[in-house]
Coordinates of C-alpha atoms in Angstrom, one line a residue:
M6 CA 19.7 54.7 116.4
N7 CA 16.1 54.2 117.5
K8 CA 12.9 55.9 116.5
T9 CA 13.3 58.6 119.2
H10 CA 16.6 59.6 117.7
V11 CA 15.2 59.8 114.2
L12 CA 12.5 62.1 115.4
M13 CA 15.1 64.2 117.3
V14 CA 17.1 64.6 114.1
L15 CA 14.1 65.9 112.2
G16 CA 12.9 68.1 115.0
L17 CA 16.3 69.7 115.5
A18 CA 16.4 70.7 111.9
L19 CA 13.4 73.0 112.5
V20 CA 15.0 74.5 115.6
F21 CA 18.3 75.7 113.9
E22 CA 18.3 79.1 112.4
G23 CA 17.5 78.8 108.7
G24 CA 16.6 75.2 109.2
Q25 CA 14.3 73.6 106.6
C26 CA 12.4 70.2 106.5
Q27 CA 10.5 69.3 103.4
D28 CA 8.9 66.0 102.3
R29 CA 8.8 65.1 98.6
E30 CA 7.9 62.0 96.6
V31 CA 9.7 60.3 93.7
F32 CA 7.8 57.8 91.5
V33 CA 9.9 55.5 89.3
A34 CA 9.8 52.0 87.6
Q35 CA 12.0 49.2 88.7
G36 CA 15.3 49.1 86.7
S37 CA 15.4 52.8 86.0
V38 CA 17.5 55.5 87.6
A39 CA 16.0 57.2 90.6
V40 CA 17.1 60.8 91.4
L41 CA 16.2 61.9 95.0
P42 CA 16.2 65.7 94.9
C43 CA 18.1 67.6 97.6
V44 CA 18.7 71.1 96.3
D45 CA 19.2 74.3 98.3
E46 CA 16.7 76.7 96.6
T47 CA 17.7 79.6 98.9
S48 CA 21.5 79.2 98.3
A49 CA 21.9 79.8 102.0
I50 CA 24.4 76.9 102.3
S51 CA 27.6 77.8 100.6
H52 CA 30.7 75.5 100.8
P53 CA 28.9 72.7 102.7
T54 CA 31.1 70.9 105.1
A55 CA 29.1 67.6 105.2
V56 CA 26.4 65.8 103.3
Y57 CA 24.5 62.8 104.8
W58 CA 22.1 60.5 103.0
S59 CA 20.2 58.0 105.1
R60 CA 17.2 55.7 104.7
M61 CA 14.6 54.9 107.3
V62 CA 14.3 51.1 107.9
G63 CA 11.7 50.6 110.5
D64 CA 12.9 52.7 113.5
V65 CA 16.5 52.9 112.3
L66 CA 18.3 55.3 110.1
K67 CA 20.8 53.5 107.9
T68 CA 23.5 55.4 106.0
V69 CA 23.2 55.2 102.2
W70 CA 25.9 57.7 101.3
R71 CA 27.8 60.4 103.2
R72 CA 30.7 62.9 102.9
D73 CA 32.3 64.0 106.1
K74 CA 33.6 67.5 107.0
S75 CA 37.1 66.3 106.2
G76 CA 36.0 65.5 102.6
L77 CA 36.2 61.8 103.3
E78 CA 33.5 59.9 101.4
F79 CA 31.7 56.9 102.9
R80 CA 29.7 54.3 100.9
P81 CA 28.1 50.9 101.8
V82 CA 30.2 47.9 101.0
R83 CA 28.8 46.9 97.6
N84 CA 30.6 46.3 94.3
P85 CA 29.7 48.4 92.5
P86 CA 27.7 50.8 94.6
R87 CA 24.3 51.8 93.1
A88 CA 23.8 55.0 95.2
N89 CA 26.0 58.0 94.5
C90 CA 25.9 61.7 95.1
P91 CA 27.8 63.6 92.4
I92 CA 30.2 65.9 94.1
P93 CA 30.7 68.2 91.1
N94 CA 27.0 69.3 91.5
F95 CA 27.7 70.6 95.0
G96 CA 28.8 73.9 93.5
K97 CA 25.3 74.3 92.1
A98 CA 23.8 73.7 95.5
D99 CA 22.6 70.3 94.2
Y100 CA 23.1 67.4 96.7
S101 CA 20.7 64.9 95.0
L102 CA 21.2 61.2 95.4
H103 CA 21.3 59.0 92.3
I104 CA 20.3 55.3 92.6
T105 CA 20.9 53.1 89.5
E106 CA 19.0 49.9 88.6
T107 CA 16.3 50.6 91.1
T108 CA 14.7 47.6 92.7
I109 CA 11.4 47.2 94.5
E110 CA 13.3 46.9 97.8
D111 CA 14.7 50.4 97.3
G112 CA 11.3 52.0 98.0
G113 CA 10.9 53.9 101.2
R114 CA 11.8 57.2 103.0
Y115 CA 15.2 58.8 102.6
V116 CA 16.7 61.7 104.6
C117 CA 19.1 64.3 103.2
E118 CA 21.2 66.3 105.7
V119 CA 23.5 69.1 104.6
E120 CA 25.7 71.0 107.0
G121 CA 27.4 74.3 106.2
K122 CA 26.7 77.8 107.5
T123 CA 23.2 76.5 108.1
R124 CA 21.7 73.1 108.4
M125 CA 19.2 71.7 105.8
V126 CA 17.2 68.5 106.2
K127 CA 14.9 67.1 103.5
V128 CA 12.8 63.9 103.5
I129 CA 12.1 62.2 100.2
S130 CA 9.7 59.2 99.7
L131 CA 10.7 56.9 96.9
R132 CA 8.0 54.7 95.4
V133 CA 9.0 51.9 92.9
V134 CA 6.7 50.2 90.5
R135 CA 7.3 46.6 89.5
A136 CA 5.5 44.4 87.0
S137 CA 5.7 40.6 87.3
F138 CA 4.0 37.3 86.9
S139 CA 3.4 34.6 89.4
S140 CA 5.5 32.5 87.1
A141 CA 7.6 34.2 84.4
M142 CA 7.9 31.0 82.3
V143 CA 4.8 28.9 81.8
V144 CA 3.6 26.0 79.6
E145 CA 0.7 26.4 77.2
G146 CA -2.7 25.7 78.9
T147 CA -1.5 26.5 82.4
R148 CA -2.4 29.7 84.3
T149 CA -0.5 32.7 85.7
A150 CA -1.4 35.9 87.3
L151 CA -0.2 39.5 86.5
K152 CA 1.1 41.5 89.4
C153 CA 1.8 45.3 89.6
D154 CA 3.5 46.1 92.9
V155 CA 4.1 49.6 94.2
S156 CA 6.5 50.0 97.2
P157 CA 5.7 51.5 99.5
R158 CA 2.0 50.7 99.0
T159 CA -0.6 53.4 98.5
Q160 CA -4.3 53.2 97.6
F161 CA -4.2 56.3 95.4
V162 CA -2.5 54.5 92.4
T163 CA -4.4 53.7 89.2
I164 CA -3.3 50.6 87.4
N165 CA -3.7 49.8 83.7
W166 CA -2.1 47.0 81.6
K167 CA -0.6 46.8 78.1
H168 CA 0.3 43.8 76.1
N169 CA 3.0 44.4 73.4
G170 CA 2.1 48.1 73.5
M171 CA -1.7 47.7 73.3
F172 CA -4.0 48.3 76.2
T173 CA -5.8 45.2 77.6
S174 CA -8.4 44.6 80.2
R175 CA -6.9 41.2 81.2
T176 CA -5.4 40.9 84.6
S177 CA -5.0 37.2 84.8
L178 CA -4.3 34.4 82.3
S179 CA -6.3 31.2 83.1
S180 CA -5.1 29.3 80.0
V181 CA -1.9 30.7 78.6
S182 CA -1.3 30.5 74.8
Q183 CA 1.6 31.6 72.5
R184 CA -0.3 34.8 71.8
D185 CA 0.1 35.8 75.4
A186 CA 3.9 35.7 75.1
G187 CA 5.8 39.0 74.9
N188 CA 6.0 42.2 76.9
W189 CA 3.4 43.1 79.6
T190 CA 3.5 46.7 80.9
C191 CA 2.0 48.0 84.1
Q192 CA 1.0 51.6 83.7
A193 CA 0.7 53.2 87.2
T194 CA -0.6 56.8 87.7
Y195 CA 0.0 58.5 91.0
N196 CA -0.5 62.2 91.8
G197 CA -0.5 63.0 88.1
V198 CA 2.7 61.1 87.4
V199 CA 2.6 58.2 85.0
V200 CA 5.2 55.4 85.4
E201 CA 5.4 52.3 83.2
A202 CA 7.1 49.1 84.3
T203 CA 7.5 46.2 81.8
T204 CA 8.2 42.5 82.2
S205 CA 8.3 39.6 79.7
L206 CA 6.4 36.4 79.6
Q207 CA 7.8 33.3 78.0
V208 CA 5.4 30.5 77.0
K209 CA 6.7 27.0 76.5
G210 CA 5.0 24.9 73.9
I211 CA 4.5 25.1 70.1
A212 CA 5.8 28.4 68.8
T213 CA 4.7 27.9 65.2
P214 CA 1.8 27.9 64.5
Q215 CA 0.7 30.0 67.4
D216 CA -2.9 28.7 67.6
D217 CA -5.4 26.3 66.0
S218 CA -6.6 28.7 63.4
S219 CA -3.8 27.9 60.9
V220 CA -4.8 26.9 57.4
V221 CA -2.4 25.6 54.7
Y222 CA -3.3 25.8 51.0
A223 CA -1.7 23.4 48.6
A224 CA -2.4 22.6 44.9
V225 CA -2.7 19.1 43.6
G226 CA 0.7 17.9 42.4
S227 CA 2.7 20.4 44.5
S228 CA 4.7 19.8 47.7
V229 CA 3.5 21.1 51.1
S230 CA 5.0 21.6 54.6
L231 CA 2.9 21.5 57.7
P232 CA 4.7 23.6 60.4
C233 CA 5.1 22.4 64.0
V234 CA 8.0 24.1 65.8
F235 CA 8.4 23.6 69.6
T236 CA 10.1 25.9 72.1
D237 CA 12.8 24.7 74.5
G238 CA 11.6 22.1 76.9
L239 CA 10.3 19.5 74.5
I240 CA 10.8 15.9 75.8
P241 CA 12.5 13.9 73.0
Y242 CA 10.6 11.3 71.0
T243 CA 7.2 12.4 72.1
V244 CA 6.1 14.1 68.9
A245 CA 3.2 12.5 67.1
W246 CA 1.0 13.4 64.1
K247 CA -2.6 12.4 63.4
R248 CA -5.2 13.3 60.8
S249 CA -9.0 13.7 61.0
P250 CA -11.9 15.1 58.9
T251 CA -12.5 18.8 59.0
T252 CA -16.0 18.3 60.5
S253 CA -15.3 15.6 63.1
D254 CA -12.6 14.1 65.3
S255 CA -12.7 10.7 63.9
S256 CA -9.3 9.4 62.9
L257 CA -8.1 9.1 59.3
P258 CA -4.9 7.4 58.0
L259 CA -2.0 9.8 57.2
P260 CA -1.4 10.1 53.4
A261 CA 1.2 8.2 51.6
S262 CA 4.7 9.8 51.6
F263 CA 3.8 11.8 54.7
K264 CA 7.2 12.5 56.3
E265 CA 7.6 13.6 59.9
S266 CA 10.7 15.4 61.3
D267 CA 12.3 14.8 64.7
G268 CA 13.4 17.4 67.3
P269 CA 12.1 20.9 68.2
S270 CA 11.3 21.5 64.5
A271 CA 8.8 18.6 64.0
S272 CA 7.3 20.0 60.8
A273 CA 5.9 17.4 58.4
T274 CA 6.2 17.4 54.6
K275 CA 4.4 15.7 51.6
Q276 CA 6.2 15.7 48.3
R277 CA 3.2 15.5 46.1
V278 CA -0.3 16.5 47.2
Q279 CA -3.2 14.4 45.9
D280 CA -6.9 15.0 45.8
G281 CA -8.3 13.6 49.1
D282 CA -5.3 14.6 51.3
E283 CA -7.4 17.5 52.8
G284 CA -8.4 17.5 56.5
M285 CA -7.3 18.5 60.0
Y286 CA -3.7 17.6 61.0
T287 CA -2.7 17.6 64.7
C288 CA 0.8 17.8 66.0
S289 CA 1.4 17.0 69.6
G290 CA 4.3 16.6 72.1
M291 CA 5.2 16.5 75.7
M292 CA 6.7 19.5 77.5
G293 CA 8.6 19.5 80.8
G294 CA 6.5 21.4 83.4
L295 CA 7.1 22.5 87.0
N296 CA 8.3 19.9 89.5
R297 CA 9.5 17.6 86.7
G298 CA 5.9 17.1 85.5
R299 CA 4.8 16.5 81.9
I300 CA 2.3 18.6 80.0
K301 CA 0.9 17.7 76.6
V302 CA 0.7 20.4 74.1
Q303 CA -0.8 20.1 70.6
R304 CA -1.7 22.2 67.6
R305 CA -4.4 21.7 64.9
M306 CA -4.0 22.9 61.4
E307 CA -6.2 22.4 58.3
L308 CA -4.8 21.4 54.9
V309 CA -7.0 22.7 52.0
V310 CA -6.3 21.0 48.6
T311 CA -6.8 23.2 45.5
Q312 CA -7.2 22.4 41.9
V313 CA -8.7 23.6 38.6
L314 CA -11.6 21.5 37.2
R315 CA -12.3 21.6 33.5
S316 CA -15.6 20.8 31.9
S317 CA -16.2 21.0 28.1
S318 CA -18.6 19.9 25.3
S319 CA -18.1 16.8 23.2
S320 CA -16.7 18.8 20.3
G321 CA -13.0 19.4 20.4
N322 CA -13.1 23.2 20.1
G323 CA -16.4 23.8 21.8
P324 CA -17.0 25.9 25.0
V325 CA -14.7 25.1 28.0
T326 CA -15.4 26.1 31.6
L327 CA -12.5 26.3 34.2
T328 CA -13.5 26.2 37.8
C329 CA -11.3 27.1 40.8
H330 CA -12.0 24.3 43.3
L331 CA -11.0 24.2 47.0
S332 CA -11.7 21.5 49.4
N333 CA -12.8 24.2 51.9
S334 CA -13.6 27.6 50.6
S335 CA -15.2 29.1 53.7
Q336 CA -12.5 31.7 54.2
I337 CA -12.3 32.7 50.5
T338 CA -13.9 36.1 49.7
S339 CA -12.9 36.5 46.0
Y340 CA -11.3 34.8 43.0
E341 CA -9.3 36.1 40.0
W342 CA -8.3 34.4 36.7
L343 CA -5.0 35.4 35.2
R344 CA -3.2 34.5 31.9
V345 CA 0.4 33.5 32.4
T346 CA 2.9 34.2 29.6
Y347 CA 6.7 33.8 29.5
G348 CA 9.2 36.0 27.9
P349 CA 13.0 36.1 27.5
N350 CA 15.1 34.7 30.4
N351 CA 11.9 32.9 31.6
T352 CA 10.3 36.1 32.8
Q353 CA 6.7 35.7 33.8
T354 CA 3.9 38.1 33.0
L355 CA 0.5 37.9 34.6
T356 CA -2.5 39.4 32.9
S357 CA -5.8 39.7 34.8
V358 CA -8.7 38.3 32.8
Q359 CA -11.7 37.9 35.0
K360 CA -12.6 38.1 38.7
T361 CA -14.9 35.1 39.2
K362 CA -14.6 31.6 40.5
T363 CA -15.3 30.1 37.0
Y364 CA -14.0 31.2 33.6
R365 CA -15.7 30.2 30.4
I366 CA -14.1 30.1 26.9
Q367 CA -16.7 30.1 24.2
E368 CA -14.5 28.7 21.4
V369 CA -11.1 27.2 22.1
T370 CA -8.3 28.2 19.7
E371 CA -4.6 27.8 19.6
K372 CA -4.1 31.2 21.4
D373 CA -5.8 29.8 24.5
A374 CA -3.2 27.1 24.9
G375 CA -0.7 27.6 27.7
E376 CA -0.8 28.3 31.5
W377 CA -3.8 29.8 33.4
M378 CA -3.8 30.8 37.0
C379 CA -6.6 31.1 39.6
R380 CA -5.8 33.3 42.5
Y381 CA -8.0 33.3 45.6
Y382 CA -8.2 36.1 48.3
R383 CA -9.4 36.7 51.8
N384 CA -10.3 40.4 52.6
Q385 CA -8.1 41.7 49.7
G386 CA -5.2 39.6 50.9
V387 CA -3.8 36.8 48.7
L388 CA -4.1 33.3 50.2
G389 CA -2.7 31.3 47.3
N390 CA -3.1 30.3 43.7
V391 CA -3.4 27.2 41.5
T392 CA -2.3 26.9 37.9
Y393 CA -3.7 24.9 35.0
Q394 CA -2.1 23.9 31.6
M395 CA -4.6 24.3 28.7
H396 CA -4.2 21.8 25.9
V397 CA -6.3 22.5 22.7
M398 CA -5.3 19.5 20.5
G399 CA -8.6 19.3 18.7
A400 CA -8.5 23.0 17.6
V401 CA -4.9 22.7 16.6
K402 CA -5.6 19.6 14.6
S403 CA -8.5 21.2 12.8
E404 CA -6.5 24.3 11.9
N405 CA -3.5 22.1 10.8
S406 CA -5.8 19.9 8.5
S407 CA -7.2 23.1 7.0
S408 CA -3.8 24.4 6.4
G409 CA -2.7 21.0 5.0
N410 CA -5.6 21.0 2.5
K411 CA -4.6 24.4 1.2
T412 CA -1.0 23.3 0.8
A413 CA -2.0 20.2 -1.1
M414 CA -4.3 22.2 -3.4
V415 CA -1.5 24.6 -4.2
M416 CA 1.0 21.8 -4.9
G417 CA -1.5 20.0 -7.2
L418 CA -2.2 23.1 -9.2
G419 CA 1.5 23.7 -9.5
F420 CA 2.2 20.1 -10.7
L421 CA -0.7 20.4 -13.3
F422 CA 0.7 23.6 -14.6
L423 CA 4.2 22.0 -14.9
V424 CA 2.8 19.0 -16.9
V425 CA 0.8 21.3 -19.3
F426 CA 3.9 23.4 -19.7
L427 CA 6.1 20.4 -20.6
I428 CA 3.5 19.1 -23.1
L429 CA 3.2 22.5 -24.8
F430 CA 7.0 22.8 -24.9
Q431 CA 7.4 19.4 -26.5
M432 CA 4.7 20.3 -29.1
Y433 CA 6.5 23.5 -29.8
R434 CA 9.8 21.6 -30.3
N435 CA 8.2 19.2 -32.7
Y436 CA 6.7 22.0 -34.6
R437 CA 10.0 23.8 -34.9
R438 CA 11.7 20.6 -36.1
K439 CA 9.2 20.0 -38.8
K440 CA 9.4 23.6 -39.9
M441 CA 13.2 23.4 -40.1
I442 CA 13.1 20.2 -42.2
H443 CA 10.7 21.8 -44.7
L444 CA 13.0 24.7 -45.1
Y445 CA 16.0 22.5 -46.0
P446 CA 15.0 19.4 -48.0
A447 CA 18.5 18.6 -49.3
M448 CA 19.8 18.4 -45.8
E449 CA 17.1 15.9 -45.0
T450 CA 18.2 13.6 -47.9
I451 CA 21.8 13.8 -46.8
V452 CA 20.9 12.9 -43.2
H453 CA 18.7 10.0 -44.5
Q454 CA 21.5 8.6 -46.7
A455 CA 24.0 8.8 -43.9
A456 CA 21.7 6.8 -41.6
T457 CA 21.1 4.2 -44.3
E458 CA 24.9 3.7 -44.9
R459 CA 25.5 3.2 -41.2
E460 CA 22.8 0.5 -41.1
R461 CA 24.3 -1.3 -44.1
R462 CA 27.8 -1.3 -42.6
A463 CA 26.6 -2.6 -39.4
R464 CA 24.9 -5.6 -41.1
S465 CA 27.9 -6.5 -43.2
G466 CA 30.2 -6.4 -40.2
A467 CA 28.0 -8.9 -38.4
K468 CA 28.1 -11.4 -41.3
M469 CA 31.9 -11.4 -41.5
A470 CA 32.3 -12.1 -37.8
E471 CA 30.0 -15.1 -38.1
A472 CA 32.0 -16.5 -41.1
C473 CA 35.3 -16.4 -39.1
V474 CA 33.9 -18.2 -36.2
G475 CA 32.5 -21.1 -38.3
D476 CA 35.7 -22.1 -40.4
P477 CA 39.0 -21.8 -38.5
K478 CA 41.3 -22.7 -41.5
P479 CA 41.1 -19.7 -43.6
V480 CA 42.9 -16.7 -42.3
C481 CA 40.7 -13.7 -42.2
V482 CA 42.4 -10.4 -42.3

């Protein structure tokens, strides 16, 4: 069927009695369902005998879907077919064509022919919007271009772009980063109709952290992890770590016990952070690019070391100043000191004390002993905290010695009272004895005679025993 025949079909539709020829437009996004309307608004066609859907390809009309007078249905050889005309809708004079999973190639002009008592011909223009990139998968640092195609083309379309739902003025990416990954939406406006087509951009490289603005805070004595997670495409055994000062690119040795991981998750750990470990740490690796090329990707992150510094007077319980010290405090907007107490089941309670960088204790007492916490913020958001264990041995010793002196004094007074009591008691007993003797003089004489008799018997017994030992002949009974 050539161009002349196509024109004849459209022209004949106007000649037939009741013939109609109308041109409409449908505007959809790629991947959606396109409904090409073909409805008999006059209801002049009842019980149609044939429905033909064709598409103009150059000068040729190609059948998309048709139903013959016999009721036989013809479809293109495709499994499964994407174009369909629901027959149950025919009773409502609706002969619209439904195209599922629309592609950019489906755009063009379609012809609907319906034959019944009269003949109806309608022409529908289908425009499809597609969003795409010149390369849908790119490596960090390379470039790619955004494309929003409308087929068939028209100069009356207004294009705007969204990135992850937010409008953006960028139409090309000269140096792709991980922040560019995600959904990009082309918003096309045509004849008052707005259509949005979305595509995804995958960026190969280091997924975590996303850029060089990452800062890790770690307290002295704690453990720390520096994240470095690669996406698919990392070339094995190409990951390397290096360290440099914050203000320059000169190289510094990696701290002791700095442990690196292998594989896509190349994060590094340090079990115990020390004062002086701060600085810029760079993680790098090689990614496979296009045409088997290699592209180096790297990520810089800063390690900030935090600690509490204590300054005090020479006296043990004099004023003490606690200072929240960070190796780099440029991003800190406020500080807060909190008192940490522990209850049953090791429950922790934090009590805000003061919102300053330094905290001064005028006189240290035993109640100040324990854990203190300095919390630092950036724009009302907590960045981290560092704790300090307060020891007040001087104050405790002073209080303990004072308490000991009081105890010794009480014990001394008690002992003195006991001695005085015993002396007085003994004096009282002597007094009572003398008084009892004066009351009964005869008893005193008897007691004295009994004692004298016992002494005499004891002396005579001793002499007899001596005589027996000296002369063995006599028998002593």
